[in-house]
Coordinates of C-alpha atoms in Angstrom, one line a residue:
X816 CA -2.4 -26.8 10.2
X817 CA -1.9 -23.2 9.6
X818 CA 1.3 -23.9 7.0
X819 CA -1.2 -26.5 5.2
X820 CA -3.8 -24.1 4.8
X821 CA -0.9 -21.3 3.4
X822 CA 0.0 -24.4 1.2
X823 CA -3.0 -24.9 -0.1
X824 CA -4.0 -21.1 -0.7
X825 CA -0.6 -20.2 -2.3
X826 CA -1.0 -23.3 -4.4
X827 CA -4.4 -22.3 -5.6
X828 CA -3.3 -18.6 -6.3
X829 CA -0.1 -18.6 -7.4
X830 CA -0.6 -19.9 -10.2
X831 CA -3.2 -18.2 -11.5
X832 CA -1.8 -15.1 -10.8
X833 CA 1.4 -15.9 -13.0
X834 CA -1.1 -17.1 -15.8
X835 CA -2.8 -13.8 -15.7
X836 CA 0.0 -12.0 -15.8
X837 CA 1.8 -14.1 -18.4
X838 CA -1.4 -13.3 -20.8
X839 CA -1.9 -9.9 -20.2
X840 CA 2.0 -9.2 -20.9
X841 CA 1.3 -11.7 -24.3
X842 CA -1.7 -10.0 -25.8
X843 CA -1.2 -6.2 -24.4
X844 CA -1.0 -5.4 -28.2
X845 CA -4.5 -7.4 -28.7
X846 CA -5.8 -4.9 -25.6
X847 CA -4.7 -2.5 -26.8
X848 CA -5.9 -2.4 -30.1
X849 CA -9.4 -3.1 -28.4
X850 CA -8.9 0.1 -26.4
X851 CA -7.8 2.4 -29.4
X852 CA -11.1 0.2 -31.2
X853 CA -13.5 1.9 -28.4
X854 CA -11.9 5.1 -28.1
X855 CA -12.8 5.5 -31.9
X856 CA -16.5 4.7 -31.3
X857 CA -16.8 7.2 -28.9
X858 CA -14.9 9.9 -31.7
X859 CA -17.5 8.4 -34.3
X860 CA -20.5 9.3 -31.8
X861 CA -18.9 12.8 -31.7
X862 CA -18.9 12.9 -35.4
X863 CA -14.9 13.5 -35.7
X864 CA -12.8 13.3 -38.7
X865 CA -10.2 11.3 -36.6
X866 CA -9.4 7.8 -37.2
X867 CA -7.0 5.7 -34.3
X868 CA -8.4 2.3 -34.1
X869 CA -5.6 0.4 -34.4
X870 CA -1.6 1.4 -34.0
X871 CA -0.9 1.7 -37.5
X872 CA -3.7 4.3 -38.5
X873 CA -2.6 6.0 -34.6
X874 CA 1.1 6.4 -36.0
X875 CA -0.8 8.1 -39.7
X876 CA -2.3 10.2 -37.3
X877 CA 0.4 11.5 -35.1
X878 CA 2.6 11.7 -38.4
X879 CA -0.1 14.1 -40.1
X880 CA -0.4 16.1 -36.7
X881 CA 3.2 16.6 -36.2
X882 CA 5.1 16.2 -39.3
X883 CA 7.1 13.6 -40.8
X884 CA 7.3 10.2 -38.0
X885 CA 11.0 10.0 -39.0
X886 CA 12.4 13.7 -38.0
X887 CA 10.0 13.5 -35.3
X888 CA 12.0 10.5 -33.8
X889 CA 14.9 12.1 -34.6
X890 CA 14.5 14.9 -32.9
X891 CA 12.7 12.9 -29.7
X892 CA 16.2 11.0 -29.9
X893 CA 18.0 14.3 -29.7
X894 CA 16.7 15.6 -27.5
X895 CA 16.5 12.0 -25.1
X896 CA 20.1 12.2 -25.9
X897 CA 21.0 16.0 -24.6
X898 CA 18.7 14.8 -21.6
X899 CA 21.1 12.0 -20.6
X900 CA 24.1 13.6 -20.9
X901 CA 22.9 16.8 -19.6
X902 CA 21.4 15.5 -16.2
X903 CA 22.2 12.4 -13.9
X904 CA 19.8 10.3 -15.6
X905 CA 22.2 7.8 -15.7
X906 CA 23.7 8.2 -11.8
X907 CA 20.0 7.8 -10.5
X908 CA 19.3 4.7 -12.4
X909 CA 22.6 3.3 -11.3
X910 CA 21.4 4.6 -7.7
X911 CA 17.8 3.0 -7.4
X912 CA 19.4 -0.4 -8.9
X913 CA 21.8 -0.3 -6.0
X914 CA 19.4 0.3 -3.7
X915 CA 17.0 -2.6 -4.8
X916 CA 19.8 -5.2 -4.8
X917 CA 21.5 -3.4 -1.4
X918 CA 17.0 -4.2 0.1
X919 CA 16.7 -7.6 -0.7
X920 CA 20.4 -8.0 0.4
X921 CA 19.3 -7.4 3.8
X922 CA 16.1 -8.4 3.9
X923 CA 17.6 -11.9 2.8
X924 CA 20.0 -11.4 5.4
X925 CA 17.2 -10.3 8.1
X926 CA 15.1 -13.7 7.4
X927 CA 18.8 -15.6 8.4
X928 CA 19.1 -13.5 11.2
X929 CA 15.4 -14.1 12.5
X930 CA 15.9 -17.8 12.3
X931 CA 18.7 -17.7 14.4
X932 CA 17.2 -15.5 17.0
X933 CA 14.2 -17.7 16.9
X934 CA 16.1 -21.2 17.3
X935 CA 17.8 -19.3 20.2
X936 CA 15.3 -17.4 22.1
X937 CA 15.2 -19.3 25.2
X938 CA 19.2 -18.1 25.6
X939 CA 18.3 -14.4 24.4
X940 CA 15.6 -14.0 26.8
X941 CA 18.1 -15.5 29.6
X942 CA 21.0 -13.1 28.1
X943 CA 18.1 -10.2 28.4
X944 CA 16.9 -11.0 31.9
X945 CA 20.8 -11.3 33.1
X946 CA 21.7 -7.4 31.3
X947 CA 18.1 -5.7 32.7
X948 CA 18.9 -7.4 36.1
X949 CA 22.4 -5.8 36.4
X950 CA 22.1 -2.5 34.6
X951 CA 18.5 -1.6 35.6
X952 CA 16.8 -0.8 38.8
X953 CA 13.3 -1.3 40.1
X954 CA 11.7 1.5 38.6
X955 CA 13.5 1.5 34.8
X956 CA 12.6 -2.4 34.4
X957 CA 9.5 -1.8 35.1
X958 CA 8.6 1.1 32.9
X959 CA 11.1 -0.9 29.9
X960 CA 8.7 -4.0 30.5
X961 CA 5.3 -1.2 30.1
X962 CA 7.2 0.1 27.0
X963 CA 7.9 -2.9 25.1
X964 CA 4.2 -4.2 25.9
X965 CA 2.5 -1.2 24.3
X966 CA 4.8 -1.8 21.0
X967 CA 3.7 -5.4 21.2
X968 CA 0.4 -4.3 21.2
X969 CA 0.3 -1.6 19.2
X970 CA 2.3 -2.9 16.3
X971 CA 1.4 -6.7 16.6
X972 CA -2.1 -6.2 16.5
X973 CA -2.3 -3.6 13.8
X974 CA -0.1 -5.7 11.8
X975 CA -3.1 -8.5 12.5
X976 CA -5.8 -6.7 12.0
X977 CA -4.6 -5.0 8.6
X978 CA -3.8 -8.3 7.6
X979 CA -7.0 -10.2 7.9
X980 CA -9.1 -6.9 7.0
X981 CA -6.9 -7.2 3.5
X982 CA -7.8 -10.8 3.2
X983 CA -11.5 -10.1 3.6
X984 CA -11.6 -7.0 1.0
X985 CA -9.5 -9.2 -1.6
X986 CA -12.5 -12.0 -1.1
X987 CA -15.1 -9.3 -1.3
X988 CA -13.6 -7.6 -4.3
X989 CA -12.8 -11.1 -6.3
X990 CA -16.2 -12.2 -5.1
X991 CA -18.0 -8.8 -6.9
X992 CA -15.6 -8.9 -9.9
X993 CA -16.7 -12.6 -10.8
X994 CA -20.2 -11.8 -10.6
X995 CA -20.4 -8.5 -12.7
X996 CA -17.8 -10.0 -14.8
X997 CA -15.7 -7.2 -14.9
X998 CA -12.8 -8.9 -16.3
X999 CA -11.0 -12.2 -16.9
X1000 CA -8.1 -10.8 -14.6
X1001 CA -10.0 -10.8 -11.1
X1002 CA -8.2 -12.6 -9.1
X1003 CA -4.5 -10.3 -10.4
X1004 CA -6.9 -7.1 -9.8
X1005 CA -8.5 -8.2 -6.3
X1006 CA -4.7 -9.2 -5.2
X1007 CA -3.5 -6.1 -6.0
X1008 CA -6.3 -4.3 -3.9
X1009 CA -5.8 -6.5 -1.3
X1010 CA -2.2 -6.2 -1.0
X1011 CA -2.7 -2.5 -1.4
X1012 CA -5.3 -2.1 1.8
X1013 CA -2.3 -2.4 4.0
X1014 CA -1.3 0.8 3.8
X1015 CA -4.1 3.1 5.7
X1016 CA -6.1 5.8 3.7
X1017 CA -4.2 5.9 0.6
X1018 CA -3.3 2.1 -0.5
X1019 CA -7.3 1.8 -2.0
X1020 CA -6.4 4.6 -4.2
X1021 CA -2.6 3.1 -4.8
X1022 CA -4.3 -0.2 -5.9
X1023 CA -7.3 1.3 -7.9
X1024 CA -4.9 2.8 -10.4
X1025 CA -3.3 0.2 -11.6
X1026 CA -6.0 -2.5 -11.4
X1027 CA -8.2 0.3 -13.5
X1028 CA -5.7 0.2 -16.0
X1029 CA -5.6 -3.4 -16.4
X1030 CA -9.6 -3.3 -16.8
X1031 CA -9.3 -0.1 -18.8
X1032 CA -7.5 -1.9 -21.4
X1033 CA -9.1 -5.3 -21.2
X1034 CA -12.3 -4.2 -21.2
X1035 CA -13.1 -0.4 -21.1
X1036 CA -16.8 -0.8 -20.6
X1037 CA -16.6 -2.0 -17.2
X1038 CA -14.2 0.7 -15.7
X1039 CA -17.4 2.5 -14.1
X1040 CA -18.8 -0.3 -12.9
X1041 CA -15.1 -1.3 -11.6
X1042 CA -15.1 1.8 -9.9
X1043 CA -18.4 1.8 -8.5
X1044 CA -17.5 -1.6 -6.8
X1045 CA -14.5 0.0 -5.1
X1046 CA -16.4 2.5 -3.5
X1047 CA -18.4 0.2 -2.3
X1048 CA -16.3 -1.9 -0.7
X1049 CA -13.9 0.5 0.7
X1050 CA -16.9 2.3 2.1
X1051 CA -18.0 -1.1 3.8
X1052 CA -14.3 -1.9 5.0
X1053 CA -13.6 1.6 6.6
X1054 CA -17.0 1.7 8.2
X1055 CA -17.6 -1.8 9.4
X1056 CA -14.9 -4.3 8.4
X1057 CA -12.3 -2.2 9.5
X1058 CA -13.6 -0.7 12.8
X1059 CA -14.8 -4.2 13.5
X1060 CA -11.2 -5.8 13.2
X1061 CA -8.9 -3.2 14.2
X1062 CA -10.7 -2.0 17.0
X1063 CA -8.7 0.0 19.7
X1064 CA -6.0 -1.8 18.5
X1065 CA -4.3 1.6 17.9
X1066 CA -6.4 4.5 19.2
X1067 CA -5.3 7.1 17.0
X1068 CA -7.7 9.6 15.3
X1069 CA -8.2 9.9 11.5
X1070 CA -6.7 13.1 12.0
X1071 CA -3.2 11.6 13.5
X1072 CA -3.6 8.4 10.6
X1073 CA -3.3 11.7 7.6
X1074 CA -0.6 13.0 9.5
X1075 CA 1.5 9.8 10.2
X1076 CA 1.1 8.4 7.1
X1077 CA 1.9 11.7 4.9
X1078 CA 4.8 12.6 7.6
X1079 CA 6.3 8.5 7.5
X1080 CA 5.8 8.4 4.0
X1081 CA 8.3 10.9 3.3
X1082 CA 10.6 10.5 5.5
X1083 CA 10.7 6.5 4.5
X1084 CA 8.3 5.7 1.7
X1085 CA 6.3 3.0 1.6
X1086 CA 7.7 1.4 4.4
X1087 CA 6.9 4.5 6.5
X1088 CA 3.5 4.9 5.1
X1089 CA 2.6 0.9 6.7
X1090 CA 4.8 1.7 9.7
X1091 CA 3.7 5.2 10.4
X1092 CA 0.4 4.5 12.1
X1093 CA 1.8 2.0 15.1
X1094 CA 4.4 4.2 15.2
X1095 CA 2.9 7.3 16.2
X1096 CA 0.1 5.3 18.2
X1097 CA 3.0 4.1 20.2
X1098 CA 4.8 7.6 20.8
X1099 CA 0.9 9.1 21.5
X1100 CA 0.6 6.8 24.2
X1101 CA 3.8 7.5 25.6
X1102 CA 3.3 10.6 25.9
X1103 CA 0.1 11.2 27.5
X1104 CA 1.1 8.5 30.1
X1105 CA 4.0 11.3 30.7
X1106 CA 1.4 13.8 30.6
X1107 CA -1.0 12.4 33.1
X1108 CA 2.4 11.5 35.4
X1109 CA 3.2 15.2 35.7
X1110 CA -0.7 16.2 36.4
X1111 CA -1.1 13.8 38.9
X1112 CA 1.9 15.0 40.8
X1113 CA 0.9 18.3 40.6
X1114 CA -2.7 17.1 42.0
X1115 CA -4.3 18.2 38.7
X1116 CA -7.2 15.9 36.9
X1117 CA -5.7 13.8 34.5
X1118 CA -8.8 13.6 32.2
X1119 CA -9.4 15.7 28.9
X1120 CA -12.6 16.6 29.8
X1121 CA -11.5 18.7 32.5
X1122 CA -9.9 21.2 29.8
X1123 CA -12.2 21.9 27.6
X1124 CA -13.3 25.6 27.3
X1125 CA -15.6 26.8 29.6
X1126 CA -18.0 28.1 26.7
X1127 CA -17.8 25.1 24.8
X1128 CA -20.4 23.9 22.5
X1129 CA -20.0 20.0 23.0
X1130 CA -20.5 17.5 25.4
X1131 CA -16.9 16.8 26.9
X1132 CA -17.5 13.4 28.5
X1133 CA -19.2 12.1 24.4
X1134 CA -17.0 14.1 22.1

């Protein structure tokens, strides 16, 4: 049932979504036309002697501002030239092509592997049971067995809830698109926001950009409104939608999310950014079990509102 319905959904959107983006690479010159055409009215309101409403009177205009268009582009060449053989413009490119082909290399080969451990689990499991028995004692099993259930929890439902609270804010935003009309890409724009939400924080402002381009050139007019609807909704998802589906599902602050995201991100990009929260949820827990261990043997209080300041201004037991 669940495969039907991902049938039936990637059958209904998919598409759609290559027709949208089929059009929109055929007729960017018509958009953008349109987009130089209303960036002129607003120059006419201002009363300026400038005239770009289409490409060709855009090119007269950056000829008369600098110079002749041929030794401009000859010295843009030049100077493109000097810049590639001058710096390892040429190494990097060869260096991020070989890393995409070396990524979906393995995460081909990781899909292959995944089948096989999946057609075999009942034989891992046994092989697991069999290596824990013999190398582990009492204590280690069951603390590896406390581990490995925190990560399931922590990562698998995080990975849940971000998904389905992505689903609902690519309904919602296609939803609010249609009506206003904002543009006859909404379902291309609403996927990109809604692939976007996974990452915490920062993917609504990842997908904004690129879906206010698209709008910006297809139909300027409704960029304000576009944004206005993306406030809206993010503020509904992170106040209700969100809290509601994620629930305790990770227990980190919005403090900790900044810092795992901004610290993950750099260290793996945009993998680390998705991966970062679960990941420090899971060494945060880890740790304060530790913590509360050592107190407890040292017949100290475990909870934080025993060390709080003396003079404090809050209530300890509701902050």
């Amino acid at each position: 049932t669940a495969f039907a319905i991902l049938a039936i959904l990637v059958a209904m959107v998919i598409p759609e979504l290559y027709k949208s983006i089929k059009s929109l690479v055929t007729d960017y010159q018509t958009y953008l036309n349109g987009l130089l055409a209303y960036i002129q009215t607003a120059i006419d309101k201002l009363e300026l002697d400038v005239d770009i409403s289409d490409m060709q009177k855009l090119t007269e205009f950056i000829t008369n501002a600098f110079g002749n268009a041929e030794d401009l582009m000859e010295k843009l060449l030049d100077k493109l030239q000097g810049f590639v053989l001058d710096s390892d413009l040429i190494g990097n490119v060869w260096a991020f092509l070989s890393s995409v082909f070396s990524s979906i290399v393995n995460f081909v080969l990781g899909l292959f592997i995944a089948f096989y451990i999946l057609s075999s689990k009942e034989k891992r499991v046994a092989q697991t049971r069999k290596f824990r028995a013999a190398y582990l004692g009492d204590k280690q099993e069951s603390k590896l067995t406390e581990v490995t259930a925190l990560i399931d929890k922590t990562f698998g439902g995080f990975f849940k809830g971000v998904m389905v609270d992505a689903l609902i804010v690519g309904v919602l935003m296609f939803i609010a698109l249609s009506i206003f009309r904002v543009s006859e890409y909404n379902l291309l724009i609403a996927t990109i926001c809604a692939i976007t939400n996974i990452i915490p924080v920062f993917g609504p402002l990842i997908g904004a950009i690129p879906s206010g381009i698209i709008i910006l050139m297809t139909n300027p007019e409704k960029l304000l409104l576009f944004i206005v609807i993306v406030l809206v909704i993010q503020q509904l998802d992170g106040n209700v939608i969100g809290p509601k589906i994620l629930g305790n599902n990770t227990g980190v602050s919005s403090l900790c999310v900044v810092i795992a995201i901004a610290t993950m991100g750099s260290l793996w990009g945009l993998v680390g950014m998705i991966l970062g929260v679960p990941l420090f949820a899971t060494v945060l827990e880890l740790v304060d079990e530790l913590a509360v261990e050592k107190l407890q043997k040292k017949g100290m209080p475990s909870g934080l509102e025993n060390y709080y300041a003396g003079d404090t201004v809050v209530d300890p037991e509701k902050n």
